[in-house]
PDB file of N, CA and C in Angstrom:
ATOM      1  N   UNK S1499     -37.369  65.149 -61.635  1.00 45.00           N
ATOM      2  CA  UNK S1499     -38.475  65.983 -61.206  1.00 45.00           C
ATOM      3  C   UNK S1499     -39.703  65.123 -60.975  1.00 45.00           C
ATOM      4  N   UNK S1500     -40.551  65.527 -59.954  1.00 45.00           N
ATOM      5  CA  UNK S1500     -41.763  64.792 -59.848  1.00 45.00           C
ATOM      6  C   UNK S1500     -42.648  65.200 -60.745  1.00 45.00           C
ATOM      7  N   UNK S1501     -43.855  64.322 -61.016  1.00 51.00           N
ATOM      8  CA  UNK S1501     -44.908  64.335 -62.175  1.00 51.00           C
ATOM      9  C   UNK S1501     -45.555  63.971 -60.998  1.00 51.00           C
ATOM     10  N   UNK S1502     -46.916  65.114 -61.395  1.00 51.00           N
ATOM     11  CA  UNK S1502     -48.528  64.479 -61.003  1.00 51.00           C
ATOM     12  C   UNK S1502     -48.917  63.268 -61.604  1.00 51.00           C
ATOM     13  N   UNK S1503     -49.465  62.808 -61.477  1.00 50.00           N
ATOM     14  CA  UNK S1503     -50.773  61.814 -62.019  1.00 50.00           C
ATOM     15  C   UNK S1503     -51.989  61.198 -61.145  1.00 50.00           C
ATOM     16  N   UNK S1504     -52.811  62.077 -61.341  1.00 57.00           N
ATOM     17  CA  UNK S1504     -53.830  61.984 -61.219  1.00 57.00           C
ATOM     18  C   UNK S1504     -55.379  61.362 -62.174  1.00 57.00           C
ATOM     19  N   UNK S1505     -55.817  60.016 -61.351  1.00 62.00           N
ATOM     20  CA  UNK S1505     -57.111  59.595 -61.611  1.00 62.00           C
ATOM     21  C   UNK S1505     -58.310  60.984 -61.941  1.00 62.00           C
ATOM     22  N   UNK S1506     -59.006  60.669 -62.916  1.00 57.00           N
ATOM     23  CA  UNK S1506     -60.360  61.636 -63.473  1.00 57.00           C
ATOM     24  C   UNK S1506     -60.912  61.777 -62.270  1.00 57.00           C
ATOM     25  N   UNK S1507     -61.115  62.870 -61.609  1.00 73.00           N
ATOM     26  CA  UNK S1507     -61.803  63.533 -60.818  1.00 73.00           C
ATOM     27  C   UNK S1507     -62.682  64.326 -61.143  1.00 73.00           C
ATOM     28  N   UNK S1508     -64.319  64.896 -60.880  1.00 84.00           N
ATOM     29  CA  UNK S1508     -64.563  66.090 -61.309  1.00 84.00           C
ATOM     30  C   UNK S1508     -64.529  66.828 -59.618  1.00 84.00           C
ATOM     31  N   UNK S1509     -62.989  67.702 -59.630  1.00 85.00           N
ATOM     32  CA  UNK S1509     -62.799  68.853 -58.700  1.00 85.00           C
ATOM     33  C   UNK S1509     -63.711  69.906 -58.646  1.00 85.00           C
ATOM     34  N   UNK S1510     -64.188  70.144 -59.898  1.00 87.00           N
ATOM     35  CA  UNK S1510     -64.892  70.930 -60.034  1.00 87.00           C
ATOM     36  C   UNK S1510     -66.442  71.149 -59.261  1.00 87.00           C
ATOM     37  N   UNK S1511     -67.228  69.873 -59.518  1.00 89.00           N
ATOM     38  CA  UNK S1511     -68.082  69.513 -58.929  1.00 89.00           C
ATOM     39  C   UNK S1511     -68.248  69.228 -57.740  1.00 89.00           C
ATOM     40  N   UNK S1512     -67.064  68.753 -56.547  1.00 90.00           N
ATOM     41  CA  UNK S1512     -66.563  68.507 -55.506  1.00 90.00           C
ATOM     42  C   UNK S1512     -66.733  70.016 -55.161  1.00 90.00           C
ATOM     43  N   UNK S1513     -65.497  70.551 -55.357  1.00 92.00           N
ATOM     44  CA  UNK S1513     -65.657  71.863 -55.084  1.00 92.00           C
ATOM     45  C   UNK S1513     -66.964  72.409 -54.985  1.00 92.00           C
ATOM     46  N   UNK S1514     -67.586  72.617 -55.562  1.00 94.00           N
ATOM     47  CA  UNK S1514     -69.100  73.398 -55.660  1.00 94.00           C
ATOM     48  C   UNK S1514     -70.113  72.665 -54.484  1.00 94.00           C
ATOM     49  N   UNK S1515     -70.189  71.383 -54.438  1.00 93.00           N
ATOM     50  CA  UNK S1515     -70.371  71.131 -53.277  1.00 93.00           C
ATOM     51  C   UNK S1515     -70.299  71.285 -51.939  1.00 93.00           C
ATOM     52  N   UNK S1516     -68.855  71.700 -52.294  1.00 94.00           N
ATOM     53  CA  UNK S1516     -68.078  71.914 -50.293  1.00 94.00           C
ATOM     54  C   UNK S1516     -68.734  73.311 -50.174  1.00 94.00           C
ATOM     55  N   UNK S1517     -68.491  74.237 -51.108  1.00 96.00           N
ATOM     56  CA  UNK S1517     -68.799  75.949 -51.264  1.00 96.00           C
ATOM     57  C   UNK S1517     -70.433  75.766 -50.412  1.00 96.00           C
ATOM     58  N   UNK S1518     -71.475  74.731 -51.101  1.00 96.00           N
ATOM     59  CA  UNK S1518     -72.450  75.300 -50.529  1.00 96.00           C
ATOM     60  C   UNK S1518     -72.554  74.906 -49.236  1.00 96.00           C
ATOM     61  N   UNK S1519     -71.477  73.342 -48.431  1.00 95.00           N
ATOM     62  CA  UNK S1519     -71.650  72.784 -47.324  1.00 95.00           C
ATOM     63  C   UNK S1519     -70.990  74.044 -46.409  1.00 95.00           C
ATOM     64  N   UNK S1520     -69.955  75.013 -47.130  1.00 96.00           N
ATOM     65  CA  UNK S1520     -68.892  75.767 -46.480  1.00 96.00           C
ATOM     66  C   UNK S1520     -69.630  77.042 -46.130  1.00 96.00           C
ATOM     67  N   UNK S1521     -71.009  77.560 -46.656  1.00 95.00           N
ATOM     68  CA  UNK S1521     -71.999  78.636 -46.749  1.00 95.00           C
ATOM     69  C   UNK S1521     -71.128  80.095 -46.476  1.00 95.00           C
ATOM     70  N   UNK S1522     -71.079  80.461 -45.471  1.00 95.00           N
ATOM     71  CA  UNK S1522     -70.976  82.271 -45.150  1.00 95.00           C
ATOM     72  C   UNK S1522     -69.649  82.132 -44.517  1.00 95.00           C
ATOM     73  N   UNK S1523     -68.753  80.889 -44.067  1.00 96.00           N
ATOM     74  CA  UNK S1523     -67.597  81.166 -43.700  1.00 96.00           C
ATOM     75  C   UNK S1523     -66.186  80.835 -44.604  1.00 96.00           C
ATOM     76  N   UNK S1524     -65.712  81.962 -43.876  1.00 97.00           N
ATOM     77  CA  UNK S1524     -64.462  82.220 -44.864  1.00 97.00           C
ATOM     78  C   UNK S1524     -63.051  81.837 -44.903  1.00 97.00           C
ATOM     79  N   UNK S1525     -62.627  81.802 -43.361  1.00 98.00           N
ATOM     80  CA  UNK S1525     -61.357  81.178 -43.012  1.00 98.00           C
ATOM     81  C   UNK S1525     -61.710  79.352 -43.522  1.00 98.00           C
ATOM     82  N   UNK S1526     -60.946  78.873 -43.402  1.00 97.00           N
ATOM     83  CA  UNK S1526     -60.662  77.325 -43.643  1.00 97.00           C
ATOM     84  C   UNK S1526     -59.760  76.733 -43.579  1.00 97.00           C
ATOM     85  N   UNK S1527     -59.479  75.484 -43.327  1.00 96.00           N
ATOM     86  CA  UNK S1527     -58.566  75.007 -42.591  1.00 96.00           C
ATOM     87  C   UNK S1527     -58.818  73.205 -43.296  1.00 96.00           C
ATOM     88  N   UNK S1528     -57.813  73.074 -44.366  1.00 94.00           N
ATOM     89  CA  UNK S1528     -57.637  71.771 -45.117  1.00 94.00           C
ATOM     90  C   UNK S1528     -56.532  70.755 -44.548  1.00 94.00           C
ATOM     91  N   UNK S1529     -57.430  70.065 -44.065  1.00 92.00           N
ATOM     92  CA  UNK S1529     -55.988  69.037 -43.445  1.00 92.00           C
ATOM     93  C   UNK S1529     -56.104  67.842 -44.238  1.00 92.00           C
ATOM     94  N   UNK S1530     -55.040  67.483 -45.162  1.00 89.00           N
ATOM     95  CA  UNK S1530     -54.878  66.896 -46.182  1.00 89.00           C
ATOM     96  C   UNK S1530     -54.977  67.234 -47.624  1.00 89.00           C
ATOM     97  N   UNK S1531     -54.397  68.559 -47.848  1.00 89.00           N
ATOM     98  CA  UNK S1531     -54.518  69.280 -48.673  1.00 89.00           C
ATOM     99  C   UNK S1531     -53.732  68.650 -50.072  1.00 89.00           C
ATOM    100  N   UNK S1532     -53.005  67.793 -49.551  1.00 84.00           N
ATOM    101  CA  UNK S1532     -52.503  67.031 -50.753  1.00 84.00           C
ATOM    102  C   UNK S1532     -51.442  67.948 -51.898  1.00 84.00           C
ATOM    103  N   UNK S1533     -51.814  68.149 -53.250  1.00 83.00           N
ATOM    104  CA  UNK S1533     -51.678  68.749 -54.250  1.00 83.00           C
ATOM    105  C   UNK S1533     -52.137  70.153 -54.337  1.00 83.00           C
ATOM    106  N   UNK S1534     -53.626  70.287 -53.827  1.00 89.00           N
ATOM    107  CA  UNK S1534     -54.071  71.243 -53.440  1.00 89.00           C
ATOM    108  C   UNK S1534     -55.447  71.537 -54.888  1.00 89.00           C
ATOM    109  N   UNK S1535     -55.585  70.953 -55.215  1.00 90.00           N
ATOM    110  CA  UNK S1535     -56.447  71.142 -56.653  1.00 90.00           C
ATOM    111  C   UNK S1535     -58.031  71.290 -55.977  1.00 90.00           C
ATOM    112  N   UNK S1536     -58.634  70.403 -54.881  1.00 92.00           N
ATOM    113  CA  UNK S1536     -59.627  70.894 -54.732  1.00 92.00           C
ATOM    114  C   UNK S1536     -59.612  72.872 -53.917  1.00 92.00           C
ATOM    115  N   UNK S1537     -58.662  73.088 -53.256  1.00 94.00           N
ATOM    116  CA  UNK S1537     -58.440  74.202 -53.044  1.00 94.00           C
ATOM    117  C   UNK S1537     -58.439  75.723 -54.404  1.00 94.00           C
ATOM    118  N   UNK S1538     -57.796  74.839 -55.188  1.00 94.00           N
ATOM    119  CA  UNK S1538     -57.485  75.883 -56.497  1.00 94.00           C
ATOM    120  C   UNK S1538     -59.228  76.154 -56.874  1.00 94.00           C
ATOM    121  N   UNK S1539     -60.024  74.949 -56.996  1.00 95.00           N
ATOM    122  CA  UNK S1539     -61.292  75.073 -57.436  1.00 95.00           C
ATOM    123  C   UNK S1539     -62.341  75.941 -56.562  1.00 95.00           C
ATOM    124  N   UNK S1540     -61.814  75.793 -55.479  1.00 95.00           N
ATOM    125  CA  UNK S1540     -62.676  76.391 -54.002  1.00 95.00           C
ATOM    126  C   UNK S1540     -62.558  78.221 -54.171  1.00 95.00           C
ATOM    127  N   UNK S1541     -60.972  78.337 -54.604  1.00 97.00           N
ATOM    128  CA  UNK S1541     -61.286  79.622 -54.536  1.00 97.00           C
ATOM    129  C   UNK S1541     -61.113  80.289 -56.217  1.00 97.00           C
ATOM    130  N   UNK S1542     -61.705  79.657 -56.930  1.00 96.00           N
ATOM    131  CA  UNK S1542     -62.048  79.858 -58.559  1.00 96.00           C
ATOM    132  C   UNK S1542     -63.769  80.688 -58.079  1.00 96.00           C
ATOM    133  N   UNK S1543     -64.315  79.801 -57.203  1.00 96.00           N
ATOM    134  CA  UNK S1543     -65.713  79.614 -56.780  1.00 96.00           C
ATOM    135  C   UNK S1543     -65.936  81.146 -55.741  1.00 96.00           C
ATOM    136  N   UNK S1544     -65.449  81.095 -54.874  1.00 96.00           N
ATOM    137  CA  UNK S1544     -65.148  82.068 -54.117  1.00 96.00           C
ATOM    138  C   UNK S1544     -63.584  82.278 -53.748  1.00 96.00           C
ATOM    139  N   UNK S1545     -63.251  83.644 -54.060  1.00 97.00           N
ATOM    140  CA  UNK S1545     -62.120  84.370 -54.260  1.00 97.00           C
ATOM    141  C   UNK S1545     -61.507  84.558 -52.576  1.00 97.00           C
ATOM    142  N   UNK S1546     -62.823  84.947 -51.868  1.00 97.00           N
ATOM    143  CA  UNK S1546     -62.601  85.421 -50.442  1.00 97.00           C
ATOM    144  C   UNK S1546     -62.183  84.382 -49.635  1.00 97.00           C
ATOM    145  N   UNK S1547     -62.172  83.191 -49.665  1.00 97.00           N
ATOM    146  CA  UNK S1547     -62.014  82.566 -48.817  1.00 97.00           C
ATOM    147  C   UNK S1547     -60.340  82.390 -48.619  1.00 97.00           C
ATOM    148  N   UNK S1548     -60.012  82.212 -47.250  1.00 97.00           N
ATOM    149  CA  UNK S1548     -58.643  82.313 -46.596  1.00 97.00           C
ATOM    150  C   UNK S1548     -58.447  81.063 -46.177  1.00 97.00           C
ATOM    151  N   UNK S1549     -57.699  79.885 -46.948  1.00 97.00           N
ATOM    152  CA  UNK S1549     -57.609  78.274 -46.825  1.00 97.00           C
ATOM    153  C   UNK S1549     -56.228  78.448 -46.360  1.00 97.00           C
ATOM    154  N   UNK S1550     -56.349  77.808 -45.104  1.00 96.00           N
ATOM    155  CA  UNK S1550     -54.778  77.219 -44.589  1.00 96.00           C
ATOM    156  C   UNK S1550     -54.807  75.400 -44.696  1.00 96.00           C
ATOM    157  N   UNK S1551     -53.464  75.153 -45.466  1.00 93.00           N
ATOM    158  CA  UNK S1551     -53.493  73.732 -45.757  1.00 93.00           C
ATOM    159  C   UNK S1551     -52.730  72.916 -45.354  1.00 93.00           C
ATOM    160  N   UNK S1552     -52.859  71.755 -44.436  1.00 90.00           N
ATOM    161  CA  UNK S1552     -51.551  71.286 -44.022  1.00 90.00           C
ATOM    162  C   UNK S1552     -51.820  70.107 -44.447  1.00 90.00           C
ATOM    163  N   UNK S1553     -50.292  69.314 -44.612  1.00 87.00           N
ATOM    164  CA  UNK S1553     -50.158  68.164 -45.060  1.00 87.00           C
ATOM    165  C   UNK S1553     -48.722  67.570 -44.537  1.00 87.00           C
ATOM    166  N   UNK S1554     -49.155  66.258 -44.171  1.00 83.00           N
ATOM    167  CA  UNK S1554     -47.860  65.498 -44.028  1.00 83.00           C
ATOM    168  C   UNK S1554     -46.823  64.820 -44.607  1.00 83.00           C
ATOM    169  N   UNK S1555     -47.406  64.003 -45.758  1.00 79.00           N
ATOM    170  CA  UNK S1555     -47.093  63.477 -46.621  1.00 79.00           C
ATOM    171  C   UNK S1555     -45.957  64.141 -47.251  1.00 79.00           C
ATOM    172  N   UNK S1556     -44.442  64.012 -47.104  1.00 74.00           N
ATOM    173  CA  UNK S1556     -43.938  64.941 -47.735  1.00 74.00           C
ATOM    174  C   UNK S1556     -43.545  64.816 -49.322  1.00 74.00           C
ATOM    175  N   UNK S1557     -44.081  63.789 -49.892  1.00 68.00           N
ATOM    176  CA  UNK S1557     -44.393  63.876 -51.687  1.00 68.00           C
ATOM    177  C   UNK S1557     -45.333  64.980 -52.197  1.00 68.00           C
ATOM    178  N   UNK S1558     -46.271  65.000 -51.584  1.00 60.00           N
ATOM    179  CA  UNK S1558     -47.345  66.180 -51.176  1.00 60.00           C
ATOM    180  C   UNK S1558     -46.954  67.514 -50.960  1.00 60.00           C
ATOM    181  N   UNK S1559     -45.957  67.771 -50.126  1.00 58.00           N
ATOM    182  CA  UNK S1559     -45.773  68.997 -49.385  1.00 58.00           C
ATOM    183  C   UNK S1559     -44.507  69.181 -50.368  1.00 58.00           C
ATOM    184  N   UNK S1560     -43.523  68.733 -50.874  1.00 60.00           N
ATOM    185  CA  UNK S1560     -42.621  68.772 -52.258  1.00 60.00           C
ATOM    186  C   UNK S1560     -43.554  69.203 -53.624  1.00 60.00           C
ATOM    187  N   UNK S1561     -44.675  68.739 -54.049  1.00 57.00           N
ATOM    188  CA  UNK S1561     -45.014  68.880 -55.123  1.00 57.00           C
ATOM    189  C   UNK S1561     -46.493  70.096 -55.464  1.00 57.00           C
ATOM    190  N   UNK S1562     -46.347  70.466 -53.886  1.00 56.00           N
ATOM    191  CA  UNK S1562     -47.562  71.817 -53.669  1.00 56.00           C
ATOM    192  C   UNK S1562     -46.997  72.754 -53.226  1.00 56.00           C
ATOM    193  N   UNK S1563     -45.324  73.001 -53.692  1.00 54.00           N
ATOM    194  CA  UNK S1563     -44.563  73.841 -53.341  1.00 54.00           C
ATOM    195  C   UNK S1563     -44.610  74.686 -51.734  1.00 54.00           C
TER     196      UNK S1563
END
């Protein structure tokens, strides 16, 4: 089975950032969505938002189900 491991990030703070760069719109569109963790944080922040995520990487696209 694959294992994450991930370097200390604060997602959290990232996230809150993008939210205010991202202002009043709602659709979104992540290209390089990776794992997807800044996404999980994005919509912790705001619920409404509708993130489509693509990724190539298929270690990535295996382990973000």
């Amino acid at each position: 089975m694959f294992k994450i491991v991930q370097k200390y990030r604060n997602y959290h703070e990232i996230a809150g950032e993008l939210a205010e760069v991202i202002g009043d719109a709602r659709d979104l569109l992540d290209i390089g969505i990776g794992t997807g963790l800044i996404v999980e944080y994005l919509l912790d922040i705001e619920p409404a938002y509708n993130i489509t995520g693509l990724e190539t990487k298929i270690c990535c696209t295996v382990l973000g189900g």
